[in-house]
Amino acid sequence: MSLTPIQVDKVCTDLQTAVRVEKGSKKVRKIEPDFYRSVLETLRTLRIEADGAVASDIEKYMKIKERIKQVETDFTVFFQLRFSKLMKLSLHKIDGEEWNQLTSEEKEFLEKQKQTIQDLVRRFTDTSEKEVTAPTVSAKEIEQQADLEGKKTAGEYLLLRITSDLPPISQPEGDYFLRNNDIVHLKEGFANMLIARKWAEKIQI
């Protein structure tokens, strides 16, 4: 629903006042609950007026376009000033007085921002070791697969880094007890089997 010229004038004046208040205060000051919606509706009304004047009154059209540009500029300044303060608020606990200064849009933004920061803090401070899940495969299955791979290749060896905890594996040269992050030198057939199952990574030397 379009605004009347008087309503448009009031919103433009309120916006300029809000810019001055934000520039002169380090704290977030209270604004009208429908402030953002009013600015949006004002821009929508002015753009409709501009579309109606473009074909019939070019001078009026240019004046309206200039006013639209001024509203957009004022709002950008207001937004940057106000939301820089909201970003600071998101870093600490907000008291009731501060919370009551905010519009519904700002409260929603602040809640999401605080959640994002809390998630980041948890990521940086979580030092607990993640549980390593062993592959769901039997030692016998690994041994059979390794034996098959071993018959395909000669006696070359590969240097590997193990990426999972594995059950004990019996090979002709002995038993292997492989654990996550172990660095080992294994026969090529056995090594290729582990790599194929993503239980090891080849180390290039």
mmCIF file with all atom_site columns, C-alpha atoms in Angstrom, residues 8-144:
data_model
loop_
_atom_site.group_PDB
_atom_site.id
_atom_site.type_symbol
_atom_site.label_atom_id
_atom_site.label_alt_id
_atom_site.label_comp_id
_atom_site.label_asym_id
_atom_site.label_entity_id
_atom_site.label_seq_id
_atom_site.pdbx_PDB_ins_code
_atom_site.Cartn_x
_atom_site.Cartn_y
_atom_site.Cartn_z
_atom_site.occupancy
_atom_site.B_iso_or_equiv
_atom_site.pdbx_formal_charge
_atom_site.auth_seq_id
_atom_site.auth_comp_id
_atom_site.auth_asym_id
_atom_site.auth_atom_id
_atom_site.pdbx_PDB_model_num
ATOM 1   C CA . VAL A 1 8   ? 6.715  9.991   2.817   1.00 0.00 ? 8   VAL A CA 1
ATOM 2   C CA . ASP A 1 9   ? 7.966  13.353  4.096   1.00 0.00 ? 9   ASP A CA 1
ATOM 3   C CA . LYS A 1 10  ? 7.720  12.144  7.690   1.00 0.00 ? 10  LYS A CA 1
ATOM 4   C CA . VAL A 1 11  ? 9.668  8.946   7.018   1.00 0.00 ? 11  VAL A CA 1
ATOM 5   C CA . CYS A 1 12  ? 12.401 10.876  5.198   1.00 0.00 ? 12  CYS A CA 1
ATOM 6   C CA . THR A 1 13  ? 12.678 13.312  8.106   1.00 0.00 ? 13  THR A CA 1
ATOM 7   C CA . ASP A 1 14  ? 12.697 10.475  10.655  1.00 0.00 ? 14  ASP A CA 1
ATOM 8   C CA . LEU A 1 15  ? 15.443 8.715   8.707   1.00 0.00 ? 15  LEU A CA 1
ATOM 9   C CA . GLN A 1 16  ? 17.666 11.802  8.676   1.00 0.00 ? 16  GLN A CA 1
ATOM 10  C CA . THR A 1 17  ? 17.059 12.267  12.399  1.00 0.00 ? 17  THR A CA 1
ATOM 11  C CA . ALA A 1 18  ? 17.968 8.619   13.016  1.00 0.00 ? 18  ALA A CA 1
ATOM 12  C CA . VAL A 1 19  ? 21.255 9.106   11.156  1.00 0.00 ? 19  VAL A CA 1
ATOM 13  C CA . ARG A 1 20  ? 22.156 12.072  13.384  1.00 0.00 ? 20  ARG A CA 1
ATOM 14  C CA . VAL A 1 21  ? 21.256 10.120  16.531  1.00 0.00 ? 21  VAL A CA 1
ATOM 15  C CA . GLU A 1 22  ? 23.366 7.123   15.496  1.00 0.00 ? 22  GLU A CA 1
ATOM 16  C CA . LYS A 1 23  ? 26.330 9.370   14.689  1.00 0.00 ? 23  LYS A CA 1
ATOM 17  C CA . GLY A 1 24  ? 26.095 11.104  18.065  1.00 0.00 ? 24  GLY A CA 1
ATOM 18  C CA . SER A 1 25  ? 25.680 8.060   20.300  1.00 0.00 ? 25  SER A CA 1
ATOM 19  C CA . LYS A 1 26  ? 27.839 5.054   21.081  1.00 0.00 ? 26  LYS A CA 1
ATOM 20  C CA . LYS A 1 27  ? 24.805 3.143   22.325  1.00 0.00 ? 27  LYS A CA 1
ATOM 21  C CA . VAL A 1 28  ? 21.901 1.723   20.360  1.00 0.00 ? 28  VAL A CA 1
ATOM 22  C CA . ARG A 1 29  ? 18.974 4.096   20.719  1.00 0.00 ? 29  ARG A CA 1
ATOM 23  C CA . LYS A 1 30  ? 15.333 3.116   20.417  1.00 0.00 ? 30  LYS A CA 1
ATOM 24  C CA . ILE A 1 31  ? 13.648 3.512   17.034  1.00 0.00 ? 31  ILE A CA 1
ATOM 25  C CA . GLU A 1 32  ? 10.065 2.914   15.959  1.00 0.00 ? 32  GLU A CA 1
ATOM 26  C CA . PRO A 1 33  ? 9.149  -0.795  15.690  1.00 0.00 ? 33  PRO A CA 1
ATOM 27  C CA . ASP A 1 34  ? 8.121  -0.353  12.043  1.00 0.00 ? 34  ASP A CA 1
ATOM 28  C CA . PHE A 1 35  ? 11.125 1.822   11.103  1.00 0.00 ? 35  PHE A CA 1
ATOM 29  C CA . TYR A 1 36  ? 12.607 -0.550  8.504   1.00 0.00 ? 36  TYR A CA 1
ATOM 30  C CA . ARG A 1 37  ? 9.237  -1.364  6.974   1.00 0.00 ? 37  ARG A CA 1
ATOM 31  C CA . SER A 1 38  ? 8.429  2.359   6.717   1.00 0.00 ? 38  SER A CA 1
ATOM 32  C CA . VAL A 1 39  ? 11.647 3.092   4.840   1.00 0.00 ? 39  VAL A CA 1
ATOM 33  C CA . LEU A 1 40  ? 10.991 0.168   2.500   1.00 0.00 ? 40  LEU A CA 1
ATOM 34  C CA . GLU A 1 41  ? 7.429  1.365   1.841   1.00 0.00 ? 41  GLU A CA 1
ATOM 35  C CA . THR A 1 42  ? 8.672  4.913   1.224   1.00 0.00 ? 42  THR A CA 1
ATOM 36  C CA . LEU A 1 43  ? 11.117 3.718   -1.425  1.00 0.00 ? 43  LEU A CA 1
ATOM 37  C CA . ARG A 1 44  ? 8.413  1.594   -3.008  1.00 0.00 ? 44  ARG A CA 1
ATOM 38  C CA . THR A 1 45  ? 6.025  4.589   -3.126  1.00 0.00 ? 45  THR A CA 1
ATOM 39  C CA . LEU A 1 46  ? 8.649  6.893   -4.640  1.00 0.00 ? 46  LEU A CA 1
ATOM 40  C CA . ARG A 1 47  ? 9.560  4.332   -7.310  1.00 0.00 ? 47  ARG A CA 1
ATOM 41  C CA . ILE A 1 48  ? 5.906  3.975   -8.279  1.00 0.00 ? 48  ILE A CA 1
ATOM 42  C CA . GLU A 1 49  ? 5.663  7.775   -8.574  1.00 0.00 ? 49  GLU A CA 1
ATOM 43  C CA . ALA A 1 50  ? 8.818  7.864   -10.691 1.00 0.00 ? 50  ALA A CA 1
ATOM 44  C CA . ASP A 1 51  ? 7.463  5.202   -13.050 1.00 0.00 ? 51  ASP A CA 1
ATOM 45  C CA . GLY A 1 52  ? 4.279  7.238   -13.455 1.00 0.00 ? 52  GLY A CA 1
ATOM 46  C CA . ALA A 1 53  ? 6.117  10.472  -14.204 1.00 0.00 ? 53  ALA A CA 1
ATOM 47  C CA . VAL A 1 54  ? 8.813  9.226   -16.565 1.00 0.00 ? 54  VAL A CA 1
ATOM 48  C CA . ALA A 1 55  ? 6.654  9.522   -19.692 1.00 0.00 ? 55  ALA A CA 1
ATOM 49  C CA . SER A 1 56  ? 4.729  12.699  -18.833 1.00 0.00 ? 56  SER A CA 1
ATOM 50  C CA . ASP A 1 57  ? 6.906  14.953  -16.674 1.00 0.00 ? 57  ASP A CA 1
ATOM 51  C CA . ILE A 1 58  ? 10.641 14.401  -16.956 1.00 0.00 ? 58  ILE A CA 1
ATOM 52  C CA . GLU A 1 59  ? 11.457 17.192  -14.490 1.00 0.00 ? 59  GLU A CA 1
ATOM 53  C CA . LYS A 1 60  ? 9.240  15.621  -11.831 1.00 0.00 ? 60  LYS A CA 1
ATOM 54  C CA . TYR A 1 61  ? 10.760 12.238  -12.628 1.00 0.00 ? 61  TYR A CA 1
ATOM 55  C CA . MET A 1 62  ? 14.304 13.546  -12.078 1.00 0.00 ? 62  MET A CA 1
ATOM 56  C CA . LYS A 1 63  ? 13.326 15.138  -8.747  1.00 0.00 ? 63  LYS A CA 1
ATOM 57  C CA . ILE A 1 64  ? 11.778 11.886  -7.537  1.00 0.00 ? 64  ILE A CA 1
ATOM 58  C CA . LYS A 1 65  ? 14.847 9.900   -8.635  1.00 0.00 ? 65  LYS A CA 1
ATOM 59  C CA . GLU A 1 66  ? 17.067 12.335  -6.732  1.00 0.00 ? 66  GLU A CA 1
ATOM 60  C CA . ARG A 1 67  ? 14.933 11.881  -3.642  1.00 0.00 ? 67  ARG A CA 1
ATOM 61  C CA . ILE A 1 68  ? 15.107 8.097   -3.969  1.00 0.00 ? 68  ILE A CA 1
ATOM 62  C CA . LYS A 1 69  ? 18.896 8.345   -4.152  1.00 0.00 ? 69  LYS A CA 1
ATOM 63  C CA . GLN A 1 70  ? 18.957 10.513  -1.014  1.00 0.00 ? 70  GLN A CA 1
ATOM 64  C CA . VAL A 1 71  ? 16.776 8.060   0.934   1.00 0.00 ? 71  VAL A CA 1
ATOM 65  C CA . GLU A 1 72  ? 18.987 5.153   -0.139  1.00 0.00 ? 72  GLU A CA 1
ATOM 66  C CA . THR A 1 73  ? 22.123 7.065   0.898   1.00 0.00 ? 73  THR A CA 1
ATOM 67  C CA . ASP A 1 74  ? 20.678 8.049   4.269   1.00 0.00 ? 74  ASP A CA 1
ATOM 68  C CA . PHE A 1 75  ? 19.536 4.508   4.952   1.00 0.00 ? 75  PHE A CA 1
ATOM 69  C CA . THR A 1 76  ? 22.927 3.039   4.029   1.00 0.00 ? 76  THR A CA 1
ATOM 70  C CA . VAL A 1 77  ? 24.652 5.391   6.487   1.00 0.00 ? 77  VAL A CA 1
ATOM 71  C CA . PHE A 1 78  ? 22.095 4.599   9.182   1.00 0.00 ? 78  PHE A CA 1
ATOM 72  C CA . PHE A 1 79  ? 22.375 0.861   8.586   1.00 0.00 ? 79  PHE A CA 1
ATOM 73  C CA . GLN A 1 80  ? 26.179 0.835   8.773   1.00 0.00 ? 80  GLN A CA 1
ATOM 74  C CA . LEU A 1 81  ? 26.235 2.898   11.968  1.00 0.00 ? 81  LEU A CA 1
ATOM 75  C CA . ARG A 1 82  ? 23.516 0.939   13.716  1.00 0.00 ? 82  ARG A CA 1
ATOM 76  C CA . PHE A 1 83  ? 24.555 -2.559  12.728  1.00 0.00 ? 83  PHE A CA 1
ATOM 77  C CA . SER A 1 84  ? 28.180 -1.934  13.684  1.00 0.00 ? 84  SER A CA 1
ATOM 78  C CA . LYS A 1 85  ? 26.814 -1.386  17.207  1.00 0.00 ? 85  LYS A CA 1
ATOM 79  C CA . LEU A 1 86  ? 24.685 -4.522  16.971  1.00 0.00 ? 86  LEU A CA 1
ATOM 80  C CA . MET A 1 87  ? 27.783 -6.520  16.015  1.00 0.00 ? 87  MET A CA 1
ATOM 81  C CA . LYS A 1 88  ? 29.469 -5.320  19.208  1.00 0.00 ? 88  LYS A CA 1
ATOM 82  C CA . LEU A 1 89  ? 26.375 -6.214  21.246  1.00 0.00 ? 89  LEU A CA 1
ATOM 83  C CA . SER A 1 90  ? 26.513 -9.756  19.891  1.00 0.00 ? 90  SER A CA 1
ATOM 84  C CA . LEU A 1 91  ? 29.858 -10.279 21.644  1.00 0.00 ? 91  LEU A CA 1
ATOM 85  C CA . HIS A 1 92  ? 28.503 -9.988  25.181  1.00 0.00 ? 92  HIS A CA 1
ATOM 86  C CA . LYS A 1 93  ? 25.386 -10.619 27.224  1.00 0.00 ? 93  LYS A CA 1
ATOM 87  C CA . ILE A 1 94  ? 22.660 -8.098  26.419  1.00 0.00 ? 94  ILE A CA 1
ATOM 88  C CA . ASP A 1 95  ? 20.717 -6.552  29.278  1.00 0.00 ? 95  ASP A CA 1
ATOM 89  C CA . GLY A 1 96  ? 16.998 -5.876  29.201  1.00 0.00 ? 96  GLY A CA 1
ATOM 90  C CA . GLU A 1 97  ? 17.356 -2.178  28.484  1.00 0.00 ? 97  GLU A CA 1
ATOM 91  C CA . GLU A 1 98  ? 19.532 -2.783  25.437  1.00 0.00 ? 98  GLU A CA 1
ATOM 92  C CA . TRP A 1 99  ? 17.199 -5.499  24.175  1.00 0.00 ? 99  TRP A CA 1
ATOM 93  C CA . ASN A 1 100 ? 14.175 -3.207  24.403  1.00 0.00 ? 100 ASN A CA 1
ATOM 94  C CA . GLN A 1 101 ? 15.834 -0.657  22.112  1.00 0.00 ? 101 GLN A CA 1
ATOM 95  C CA . LEU A 1 102 ? 15.751 -3.082  19.192  1.00 0.00 ? 102 LEU A CA 1
ATOM 96  C CA . THR A 1 103 ? 13.197 -3.719  16.479  1.00 0.00 ? 103 THR A CA 1
ATOM 97  C CA . SER A 1 104 ? 12.014 -7.257  15.703  1.00 0.00 ? 104 SER A CA 1
ATOM 98  C CA . GLU A 1 105 ? 14.339 -7.387  12.674  1.00 0.00 ? 105 GLU A CA 1
ATOM 99  C CA . GLU A 1 106 ? 17.319 -6.369  14.806  1.00 0.00 ? 106 GLU A CA 1
ATOM 100 C CA . LYS A 1 107 ? 16.485 -8.899  17.513  1.00 0.00 ? 107 LYS A CA 1
ATOM 101 C CA . GLU A 1 108 ? 16.342 -11.666 14.931  1.00 0.00 ? 108 GLU A CA 1
ATOM 102 C CA . PHE A 1 109 ? 19.679 -10.578 13.466  1.00 0.00 ? 109 PHE A CA 1
ATOM 103 C CA . LEU A 1 110 ? 21.281 -10.377 16.900  1.00 0.00 ? 110 LEU A CA 1
ATOM 104 C CA . GLU A 1 111 ? 20.087 -13.829 17.954  1.00 0.00 ? 111 GLU A CA 1
ATOM 105 C CA . LYS A 1 112 ? 21.502 -15.390 14.788  1.00 0.00 ? 112 LYS A CA 1
ATOM 106 C CA . GLN A 1 113 ? 24.771 -13.496 15.177  1.00 0.00 ? 113 GLN A CA 1
ATOM 107 C CA . LYS A 1 114 ? 25.204 -14.567 18.799  1.00 0.00 ? 114 LYS A CA 1
ATOM 108 C CA . GLN A 1 115 ? 24.534 -18.192 17.835  1.00 0.00 ? 115 GLN A CA 1
ATOM 109 C CA . THR A 1 116 ? 27.137 -18.004 15.071  1.00 0.00 ? 116 THR A CA 1
ATOM 110 C CA . ILE A 1 117 ? 29.719 -16.593 17.492  1.00 0.00 ? 117 ILE A CA 1
ATOM 111 C CA . GLN A 1 118 ? 28.929 -19.235 20.129  1.00 0.00 ? 118 GLN A CA 1
ATOM 112 C CA . ASP A 1 119 ? 29.360 -21.981 17.534  1.00 0.00 ? 119 ASP A CA 1
ATOM 113 C CA . LEU A 1 120 ? 32.748 -20.552 16.538  1.00 0.00 ? 120 LEU A CA 1
ATOM 114 C CA . VAL A 1 121 ? 33.879 -20.323 20.164  1.00 0.00 ? 121 VAL A CA 1
ATOM 115 C CA . ARG A 1 122 ? 32.918 -23.953 20.722  1.00 0.00 ? 122 ARG A CA 1
ATOM 116 C CA . ARG A 1 123 ? 34.863 -25.000 17.636  1.00 0.00 ? 123 ARG A CA 1
ATOM 117 C CA . PHE A 1 124 ? 37.995 -23.194 18.775  1.00 0.00 ? 124 PHE A CA 1
ATOM 118 C CA . THR A 1 125 ? 37.813 -24.356 22.394  1.00 0.00 ? 125 THR A CA 1
ATOM 119 C CA . ASP A 1 126 ? 36.747 -27.976 21.883  1.00 0.00 ? 126 ASP A CA 1
ATOM 120 C CA . THR A 1 127 ? 39.900 -29.965 22.595  1.00 0.00 ? 127 THR A CA 1
ATOM 121 C CA . SER A 1 128 ? 38.214 -33.313 23.183  1.00 0.00 ? 128 SER A CA 1
ATOM 122 C CA . GLU A 1 129 ? 39.485 -36.119 20.968  1.00 0.00 ? 129 GLU A CA 1
ATOM 123 C CA . LYS A 1 130 ? 36.942 -37.354 18.499  1.00 0.00 ? 130 LYS A CA 1
ATOM 124 C CA . GLU A 1 131 ? 36.148 -41.021 18.832  1.00 0.00 ? 131 GLU A CA 1
ATOM 125 C CA . VAL A 1 132 ? 37.703 -43.090 16.071  1.00 0.00 ? 132 VAL A CA 1
ATOM 126 C CA . THR A 1 133 ? 35.359 -45.707 14.670  1.00 0.00 ? 133 THR A CA 1
ATOM 127 C CA . ALA A 1 134 ? 37.077 -48.834 13.443  1.00 0.00 ? 134 ALA A CA 1
ATOM 128 C CA . PRO A 1 135 ? 36.011 -50.110 10.015  1.00 0.00 ? 135 PRO A CA 1
ATOM 129 C CA . THR A 1 136 ? 33.276 -52.731 10.162  1.00 0.00 ? 136 THR A CA 1
ATOM 130 C CA . VAL A 1 137 ? 35.305 -55.537 8.638   1.00 0.00 ? 137 VAL A CA 1
ATOM 131 C CA . SER A 1 138 ? 36.875 -58.677 10.053  1.00 0.00 ? 138 SER A CA 1
ATOM 132 C CA . ALA A 1 139 ? 40.596 -59.329 10.243  1.00 0.00 ? 139 ALA A CA 1
ATOM 133 C CA . LYS A 1 140 ? 40.100 -62.468 8.155   1.00 0.00 ? 140 LYS A CA 1
ATOM 134 C CA . GLU A 1 141 ? 38.497 -60.463 5.351   1.00 0.00 ? 141 GLU A CA 1
ATOM 135 C CA . ILE A 1 142 ? 41.417 -58.030 5.353   1.00 0.00 ? 142 ILE A CA 1
ATOM 136 C CA . GLU A 1 143 ? 43.924 -60.893 5.299   1.00 0.00 ? 143 GLU A CA 1
ATOM 137 C CA . GLN A 1 144 ? 42.167 -62.569 2.353   1.00 0.00 ? 144 GLN A CA 1
#
